[in-house]
CSV table of N, CA and C in Angstrom, one decimal:
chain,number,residue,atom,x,y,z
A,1452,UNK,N,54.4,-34.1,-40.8
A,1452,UNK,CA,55.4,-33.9,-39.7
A,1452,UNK,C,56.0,-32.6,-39.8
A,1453,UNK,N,56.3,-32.2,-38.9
A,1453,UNK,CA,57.0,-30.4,-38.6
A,1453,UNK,C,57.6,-30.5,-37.6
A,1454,UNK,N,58.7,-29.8,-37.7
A,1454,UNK,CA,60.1,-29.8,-36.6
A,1454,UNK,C,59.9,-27.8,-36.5
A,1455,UNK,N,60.1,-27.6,-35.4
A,1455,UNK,CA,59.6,-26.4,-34.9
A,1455,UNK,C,61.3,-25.8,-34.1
A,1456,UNK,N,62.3,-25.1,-34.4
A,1456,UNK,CA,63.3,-24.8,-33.7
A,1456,UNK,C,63.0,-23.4,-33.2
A,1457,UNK,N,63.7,-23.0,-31.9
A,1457,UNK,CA,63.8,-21.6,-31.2
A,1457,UNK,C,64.6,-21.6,-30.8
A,1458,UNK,N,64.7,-20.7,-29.9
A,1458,UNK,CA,65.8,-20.0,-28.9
A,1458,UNK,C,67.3,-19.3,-29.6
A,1459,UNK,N,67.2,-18.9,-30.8
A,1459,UNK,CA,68.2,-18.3,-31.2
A,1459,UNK,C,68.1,-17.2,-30.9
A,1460,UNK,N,69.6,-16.3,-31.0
A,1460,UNK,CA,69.6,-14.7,-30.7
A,1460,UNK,C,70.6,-14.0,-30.5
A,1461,UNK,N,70.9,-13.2,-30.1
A,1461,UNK,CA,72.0,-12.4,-29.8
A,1461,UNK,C,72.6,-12.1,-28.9
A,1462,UNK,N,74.1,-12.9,-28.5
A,1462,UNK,CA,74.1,-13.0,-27.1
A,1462,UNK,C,76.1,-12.4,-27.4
A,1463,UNK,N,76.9,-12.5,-26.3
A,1463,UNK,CA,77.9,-11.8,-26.3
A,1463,UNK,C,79.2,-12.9,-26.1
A,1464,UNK,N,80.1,-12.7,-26.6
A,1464,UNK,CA,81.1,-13.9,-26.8
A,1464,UNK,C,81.1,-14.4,-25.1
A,1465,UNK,N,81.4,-15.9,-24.9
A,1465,UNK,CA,81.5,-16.1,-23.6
A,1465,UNK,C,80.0,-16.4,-23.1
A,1466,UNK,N,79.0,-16.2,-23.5
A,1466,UNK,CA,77.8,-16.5,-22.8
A,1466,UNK,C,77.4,-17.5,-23.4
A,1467,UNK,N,75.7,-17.8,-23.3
A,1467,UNK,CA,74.9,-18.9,-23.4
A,1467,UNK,C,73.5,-18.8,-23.9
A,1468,UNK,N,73.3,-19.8,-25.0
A,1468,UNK,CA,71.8,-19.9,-25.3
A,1468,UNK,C,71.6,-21.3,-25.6
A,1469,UNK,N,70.4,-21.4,-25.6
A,1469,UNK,CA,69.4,-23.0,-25.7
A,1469,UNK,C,68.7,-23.0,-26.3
A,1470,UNK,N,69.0,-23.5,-27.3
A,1470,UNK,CA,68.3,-23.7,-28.9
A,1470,UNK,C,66.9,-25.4,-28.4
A,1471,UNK,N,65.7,-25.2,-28.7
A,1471,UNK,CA,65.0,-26.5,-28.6
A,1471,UNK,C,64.2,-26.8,-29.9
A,1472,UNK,N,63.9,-27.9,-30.5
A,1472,UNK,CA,63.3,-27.9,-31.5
A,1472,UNK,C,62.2,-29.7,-31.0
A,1473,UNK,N,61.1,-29.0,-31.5
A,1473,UNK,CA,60.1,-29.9,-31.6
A,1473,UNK,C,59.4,-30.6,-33.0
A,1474,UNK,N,58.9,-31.8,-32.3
A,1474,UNK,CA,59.0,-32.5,-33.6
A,1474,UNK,C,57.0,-32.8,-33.3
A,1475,UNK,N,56.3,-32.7,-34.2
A,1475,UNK,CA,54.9,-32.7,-34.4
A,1475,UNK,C,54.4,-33.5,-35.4
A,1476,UNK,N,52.7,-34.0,-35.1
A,1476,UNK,CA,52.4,-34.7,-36.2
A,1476,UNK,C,52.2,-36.2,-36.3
A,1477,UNK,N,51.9,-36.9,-37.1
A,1477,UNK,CA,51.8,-38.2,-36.9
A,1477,UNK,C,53.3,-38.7,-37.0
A,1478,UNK,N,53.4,-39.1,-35.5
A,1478,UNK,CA,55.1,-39.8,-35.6
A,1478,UNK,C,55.2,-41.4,-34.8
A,1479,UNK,N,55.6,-41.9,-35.4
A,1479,UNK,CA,55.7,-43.3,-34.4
A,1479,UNK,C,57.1,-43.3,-33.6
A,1480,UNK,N,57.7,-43.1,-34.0
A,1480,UNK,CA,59.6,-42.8,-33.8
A,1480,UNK,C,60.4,-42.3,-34.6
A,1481,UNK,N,61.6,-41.1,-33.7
A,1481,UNK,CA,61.9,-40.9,-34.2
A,1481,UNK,C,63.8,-41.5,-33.7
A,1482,UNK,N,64.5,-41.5,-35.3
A,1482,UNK,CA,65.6,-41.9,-34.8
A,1482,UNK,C,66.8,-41.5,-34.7
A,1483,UNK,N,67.5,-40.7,-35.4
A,1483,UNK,CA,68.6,-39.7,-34.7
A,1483,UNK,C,68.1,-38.6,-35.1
A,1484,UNK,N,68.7,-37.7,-34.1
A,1484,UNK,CA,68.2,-36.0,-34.4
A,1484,UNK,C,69.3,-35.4,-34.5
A,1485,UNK,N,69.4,-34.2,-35.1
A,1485,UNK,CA,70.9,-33.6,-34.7
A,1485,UNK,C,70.0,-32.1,-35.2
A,1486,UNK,N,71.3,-31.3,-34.7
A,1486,UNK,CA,71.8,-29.7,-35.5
A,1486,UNK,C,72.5,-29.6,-36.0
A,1487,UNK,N,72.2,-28.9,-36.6
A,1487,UNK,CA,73.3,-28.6,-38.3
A,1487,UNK,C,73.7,-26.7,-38.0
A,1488,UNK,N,74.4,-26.6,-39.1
A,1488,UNK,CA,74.3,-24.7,-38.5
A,1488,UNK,C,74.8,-23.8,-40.1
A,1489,UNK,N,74.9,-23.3,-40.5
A,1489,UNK,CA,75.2,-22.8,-41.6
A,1489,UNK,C,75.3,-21.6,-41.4
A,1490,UNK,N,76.6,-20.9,-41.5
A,1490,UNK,CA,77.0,-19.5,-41.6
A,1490,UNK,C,77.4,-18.7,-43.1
A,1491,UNK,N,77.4,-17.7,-42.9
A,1491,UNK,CA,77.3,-17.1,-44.6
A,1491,UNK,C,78.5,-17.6,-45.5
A,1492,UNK,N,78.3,-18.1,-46.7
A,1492,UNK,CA,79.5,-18.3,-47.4
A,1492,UNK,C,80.0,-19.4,-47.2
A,1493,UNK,N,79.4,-20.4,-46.5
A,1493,UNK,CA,79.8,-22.2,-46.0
A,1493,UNK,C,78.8,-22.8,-46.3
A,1494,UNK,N,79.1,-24.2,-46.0
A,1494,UNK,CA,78.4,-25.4,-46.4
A,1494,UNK,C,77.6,-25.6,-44.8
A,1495,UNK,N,76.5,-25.6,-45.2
A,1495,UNK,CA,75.8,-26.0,-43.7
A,1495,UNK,C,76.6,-27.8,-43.0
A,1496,UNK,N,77.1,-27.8,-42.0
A,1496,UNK,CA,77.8,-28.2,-41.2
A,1496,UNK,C,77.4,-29.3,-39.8
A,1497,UNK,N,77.4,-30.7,-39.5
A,1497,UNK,CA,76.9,-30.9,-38.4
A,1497,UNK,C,77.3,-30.7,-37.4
A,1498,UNK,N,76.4,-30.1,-36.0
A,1498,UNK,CA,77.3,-29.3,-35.0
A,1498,UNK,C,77.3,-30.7,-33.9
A,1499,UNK,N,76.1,-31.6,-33.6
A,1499,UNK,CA,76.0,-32.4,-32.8
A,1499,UNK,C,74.6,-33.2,-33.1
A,1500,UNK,N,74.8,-34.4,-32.7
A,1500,UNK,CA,73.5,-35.4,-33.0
A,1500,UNK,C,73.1,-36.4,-32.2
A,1501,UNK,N,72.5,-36.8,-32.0
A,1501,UNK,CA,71.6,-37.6,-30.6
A,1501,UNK,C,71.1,-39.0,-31.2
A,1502,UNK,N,71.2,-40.3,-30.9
A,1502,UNK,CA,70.3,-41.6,-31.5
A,1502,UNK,C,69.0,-41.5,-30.1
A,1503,UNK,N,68.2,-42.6,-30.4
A,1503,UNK,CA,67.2,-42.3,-29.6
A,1503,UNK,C,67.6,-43.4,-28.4
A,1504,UNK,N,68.8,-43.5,-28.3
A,1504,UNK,CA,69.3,-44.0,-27.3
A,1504,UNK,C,69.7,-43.7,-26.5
A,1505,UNK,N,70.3,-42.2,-26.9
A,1505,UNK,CA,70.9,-41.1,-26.1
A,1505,UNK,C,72.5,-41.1,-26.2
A,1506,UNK,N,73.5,-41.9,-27.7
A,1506,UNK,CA,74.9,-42.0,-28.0
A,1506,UNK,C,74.8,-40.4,-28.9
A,1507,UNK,N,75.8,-39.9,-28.4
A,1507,UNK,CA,75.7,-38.0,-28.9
A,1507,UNK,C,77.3,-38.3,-29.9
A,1508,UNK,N,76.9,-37.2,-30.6
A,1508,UNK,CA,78.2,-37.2,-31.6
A,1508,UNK,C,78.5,-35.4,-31.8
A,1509,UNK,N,79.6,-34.9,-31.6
A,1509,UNK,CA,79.7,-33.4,-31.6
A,1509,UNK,C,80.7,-33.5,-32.6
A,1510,UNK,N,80.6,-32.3,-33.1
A,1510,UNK,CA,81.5,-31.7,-34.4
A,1510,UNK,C,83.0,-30.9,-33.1
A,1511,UNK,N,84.0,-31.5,-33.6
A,1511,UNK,CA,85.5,-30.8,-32.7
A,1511,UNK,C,85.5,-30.2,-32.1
A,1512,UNK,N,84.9,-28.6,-33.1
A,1512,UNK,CA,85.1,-27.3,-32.7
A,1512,UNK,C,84.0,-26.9,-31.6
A,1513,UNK,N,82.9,-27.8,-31.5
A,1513,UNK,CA,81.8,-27.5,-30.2
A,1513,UNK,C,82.3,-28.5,-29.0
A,1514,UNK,N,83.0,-29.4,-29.0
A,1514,UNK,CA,83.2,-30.6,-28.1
A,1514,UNK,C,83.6,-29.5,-26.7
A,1515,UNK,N,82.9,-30.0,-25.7
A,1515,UNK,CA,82.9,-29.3,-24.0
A,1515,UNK,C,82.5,-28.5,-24.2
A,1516,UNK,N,81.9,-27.8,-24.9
A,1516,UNK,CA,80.9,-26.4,-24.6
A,1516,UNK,C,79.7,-26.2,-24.7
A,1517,UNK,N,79.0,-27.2,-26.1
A,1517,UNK,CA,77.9,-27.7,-26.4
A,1517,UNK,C,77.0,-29.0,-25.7
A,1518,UNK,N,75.7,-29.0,-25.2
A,1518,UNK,CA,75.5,-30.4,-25.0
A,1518,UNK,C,74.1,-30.6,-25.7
A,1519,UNK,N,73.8,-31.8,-26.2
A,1519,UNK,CA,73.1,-32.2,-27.1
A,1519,UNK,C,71.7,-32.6,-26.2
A,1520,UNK,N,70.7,-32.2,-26.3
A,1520,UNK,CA,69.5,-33.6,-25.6
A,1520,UNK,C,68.2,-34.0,-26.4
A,1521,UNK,N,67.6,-35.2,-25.9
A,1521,UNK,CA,66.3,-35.2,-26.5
A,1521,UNK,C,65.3,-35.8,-24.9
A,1522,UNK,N,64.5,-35.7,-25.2
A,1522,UNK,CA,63.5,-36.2,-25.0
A,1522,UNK,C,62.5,-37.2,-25.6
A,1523,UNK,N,62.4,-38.2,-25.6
A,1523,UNK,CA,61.9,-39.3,-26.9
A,1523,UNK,C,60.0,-39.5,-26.6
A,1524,UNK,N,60.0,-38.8,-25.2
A,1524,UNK,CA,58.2,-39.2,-25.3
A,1524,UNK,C,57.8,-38.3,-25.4
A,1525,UNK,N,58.6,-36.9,-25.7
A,1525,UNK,CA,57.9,-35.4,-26.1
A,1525,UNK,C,58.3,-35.0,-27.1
A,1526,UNK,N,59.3,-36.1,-28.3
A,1526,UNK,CA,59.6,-35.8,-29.1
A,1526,UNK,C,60.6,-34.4,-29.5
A,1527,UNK,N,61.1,-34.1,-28.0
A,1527,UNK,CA,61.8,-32.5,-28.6
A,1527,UNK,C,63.0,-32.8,-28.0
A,1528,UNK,N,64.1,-32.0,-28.8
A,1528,UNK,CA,65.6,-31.9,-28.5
A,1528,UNK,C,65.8,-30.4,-28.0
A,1529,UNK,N,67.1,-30.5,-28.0
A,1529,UNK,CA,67.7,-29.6,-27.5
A,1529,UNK,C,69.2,-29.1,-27.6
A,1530,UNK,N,70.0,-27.7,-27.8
A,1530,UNK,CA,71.3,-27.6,-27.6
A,1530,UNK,C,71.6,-26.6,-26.8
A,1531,UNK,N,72.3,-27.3,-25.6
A,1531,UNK,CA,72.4,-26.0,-24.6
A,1531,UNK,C,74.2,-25.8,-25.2
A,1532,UNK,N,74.2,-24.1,-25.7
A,1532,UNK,CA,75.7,-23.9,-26.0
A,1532,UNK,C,76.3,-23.2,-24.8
A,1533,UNK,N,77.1,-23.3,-24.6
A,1533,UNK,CA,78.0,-22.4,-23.5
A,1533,UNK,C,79.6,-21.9,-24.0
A,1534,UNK,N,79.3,-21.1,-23.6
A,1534,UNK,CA,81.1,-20.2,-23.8
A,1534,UNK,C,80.9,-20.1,-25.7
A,1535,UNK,N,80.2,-19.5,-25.7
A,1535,UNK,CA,79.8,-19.0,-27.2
A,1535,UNK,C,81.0,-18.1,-27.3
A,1536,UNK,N,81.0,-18.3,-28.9
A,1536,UNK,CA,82.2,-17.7,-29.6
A,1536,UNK,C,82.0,-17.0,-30.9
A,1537,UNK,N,82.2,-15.9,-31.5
A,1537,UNK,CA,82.2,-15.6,-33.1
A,1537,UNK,C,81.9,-16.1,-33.7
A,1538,UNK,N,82.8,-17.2,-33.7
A,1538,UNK,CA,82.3,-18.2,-35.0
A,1538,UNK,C,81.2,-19.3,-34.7
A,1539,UNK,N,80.9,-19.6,-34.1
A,1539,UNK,CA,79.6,-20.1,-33.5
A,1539,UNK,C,78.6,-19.5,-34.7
A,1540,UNK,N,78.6,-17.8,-34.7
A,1540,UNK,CA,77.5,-17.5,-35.4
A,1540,UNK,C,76.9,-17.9,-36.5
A,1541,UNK,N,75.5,-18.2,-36.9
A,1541,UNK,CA,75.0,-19.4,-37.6
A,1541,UNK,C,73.7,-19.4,-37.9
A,1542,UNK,N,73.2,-19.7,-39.1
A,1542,UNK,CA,71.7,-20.4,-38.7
A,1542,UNK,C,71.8,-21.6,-38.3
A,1543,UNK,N,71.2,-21.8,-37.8
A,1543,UNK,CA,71.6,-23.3,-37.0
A,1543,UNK,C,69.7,-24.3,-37.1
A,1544,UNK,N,69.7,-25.3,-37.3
A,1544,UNK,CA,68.8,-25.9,-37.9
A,1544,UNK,C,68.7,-27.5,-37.0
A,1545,UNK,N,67.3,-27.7,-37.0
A,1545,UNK,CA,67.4,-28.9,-36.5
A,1545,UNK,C,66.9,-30.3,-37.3
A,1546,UNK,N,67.1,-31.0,-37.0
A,1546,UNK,CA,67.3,-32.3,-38.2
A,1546,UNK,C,66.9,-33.5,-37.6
A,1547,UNK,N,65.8,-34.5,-38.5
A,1547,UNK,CA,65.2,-35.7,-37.5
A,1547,UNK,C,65.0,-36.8,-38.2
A,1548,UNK,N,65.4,-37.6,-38.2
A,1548,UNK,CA,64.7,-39.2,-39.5
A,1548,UNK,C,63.6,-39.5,-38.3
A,1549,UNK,N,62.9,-40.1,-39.2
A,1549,UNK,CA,61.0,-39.7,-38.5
A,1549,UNK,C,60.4,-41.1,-39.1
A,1550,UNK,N,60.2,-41.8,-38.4
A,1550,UNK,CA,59.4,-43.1,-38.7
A,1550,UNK,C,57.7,-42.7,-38.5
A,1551,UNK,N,57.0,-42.2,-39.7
A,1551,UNK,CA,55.3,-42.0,-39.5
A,1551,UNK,C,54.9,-42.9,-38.8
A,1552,UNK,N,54.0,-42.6,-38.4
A,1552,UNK,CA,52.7,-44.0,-37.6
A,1552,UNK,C,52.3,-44.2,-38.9
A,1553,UNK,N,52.2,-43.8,-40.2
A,1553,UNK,CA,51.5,-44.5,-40.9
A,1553,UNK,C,52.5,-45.5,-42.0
A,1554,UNK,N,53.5,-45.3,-41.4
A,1554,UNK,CA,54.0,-46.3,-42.4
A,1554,UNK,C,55.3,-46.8,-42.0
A,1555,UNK,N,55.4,-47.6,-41.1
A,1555,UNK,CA,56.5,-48.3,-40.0
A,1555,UNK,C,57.9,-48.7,-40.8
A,1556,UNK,N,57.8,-48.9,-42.1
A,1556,UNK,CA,58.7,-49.4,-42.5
A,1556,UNK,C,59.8,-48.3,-43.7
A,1557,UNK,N,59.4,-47.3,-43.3
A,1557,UNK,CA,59.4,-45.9,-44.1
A,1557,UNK,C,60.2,-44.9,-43.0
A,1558,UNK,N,61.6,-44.4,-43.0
A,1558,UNK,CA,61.8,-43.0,-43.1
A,1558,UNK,C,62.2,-42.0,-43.6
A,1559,UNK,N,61.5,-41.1,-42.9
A,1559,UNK,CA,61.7,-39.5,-43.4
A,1559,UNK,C,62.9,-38.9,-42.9
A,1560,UNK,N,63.2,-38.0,-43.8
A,1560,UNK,CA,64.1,-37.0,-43.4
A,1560,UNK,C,63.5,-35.5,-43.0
A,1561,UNK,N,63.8,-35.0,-42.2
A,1561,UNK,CA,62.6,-33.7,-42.1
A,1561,UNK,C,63.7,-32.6,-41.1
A,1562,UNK,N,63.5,-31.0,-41.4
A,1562,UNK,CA,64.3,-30.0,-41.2
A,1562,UNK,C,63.3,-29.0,-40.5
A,1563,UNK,N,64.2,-28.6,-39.7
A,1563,UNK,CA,63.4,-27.2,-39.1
A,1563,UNK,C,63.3,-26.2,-39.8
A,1564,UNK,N,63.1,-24.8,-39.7
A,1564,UNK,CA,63.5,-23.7,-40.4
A,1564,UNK,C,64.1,-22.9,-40.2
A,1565,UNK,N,65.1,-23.2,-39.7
A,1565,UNK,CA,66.3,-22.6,-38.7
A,1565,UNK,C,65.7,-21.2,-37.5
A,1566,UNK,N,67.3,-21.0,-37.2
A,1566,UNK,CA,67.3,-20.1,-36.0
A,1566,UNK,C,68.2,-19.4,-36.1
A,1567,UNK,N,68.4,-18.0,-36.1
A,1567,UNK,CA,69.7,-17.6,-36.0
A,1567,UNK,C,70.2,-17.2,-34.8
A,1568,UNK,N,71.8,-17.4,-35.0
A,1568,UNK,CA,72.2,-17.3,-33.5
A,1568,UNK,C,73.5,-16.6,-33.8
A,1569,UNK,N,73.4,-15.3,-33.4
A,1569,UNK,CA,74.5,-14.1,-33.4
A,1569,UNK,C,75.5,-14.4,-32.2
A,1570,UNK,N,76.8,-13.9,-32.4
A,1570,UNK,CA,77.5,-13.9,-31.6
A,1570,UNK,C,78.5,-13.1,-31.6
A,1571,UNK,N,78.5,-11.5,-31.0
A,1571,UNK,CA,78.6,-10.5,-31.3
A,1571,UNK,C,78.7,-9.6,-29.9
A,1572,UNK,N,80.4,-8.6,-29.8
A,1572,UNK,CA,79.8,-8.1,-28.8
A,1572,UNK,C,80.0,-6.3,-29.0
């Protein structure tokens, strides 16, 4: 299994980007996903997380600007950020517990390989 994240980049205080991360491989289900984000000199941090139910959980300092999604039969999420800020700036990482098809009673933990997302004007 491989978790595949993009859409990071360089964008200017006040605007917008859409981070998506896919999830590949033999999967039977997967069950909460989130982003995490890690800026220099911190503890990587959870920004927002998704069950496959679609109940979302956001970290304070993103709540109303961030929105969280998945998709459960394409396996891929998403974080649309809006009104980006400085401190936003981040690797920001995506994150999935992963039930294999080959082994139903087994989860994984599995990480993207981040994205960086500048926020800089």
């Amino acid at each position: 299994v491989q978790l595949q994240a993009s859409g990071g980049g360089l964008v200017q205080p006040g605007g917008s980007l859409r981070l998506s991360c896919a999830a590949s491989g033999s999967i039977f289900s997967i069950n909460e996903m989130g982003w995490y984000r890690q800026a220099p000199g911190k503890q990587r941090e959870l920004v927002a997380a998704i069950t496959s139910g679609g109940s979302t959980n956001y970290a304070d300092s993103v709540k109303g600007r961030f929105t969280i999604s998945r998709d459960n039969a394409k396996n891929t999420m998403a974080l649309q950020m809006n009104s980006l800020k400085p401190e936003d700036t981040a690797v920001y990482y995506c994150n999935a517990e992963v039930i294999p098809a080959s082994d139903y009673a087994t989860r994984y933990d599995y990480w993207g390989q981040g994205t960086q997302v500048t926020v800089s004007s």
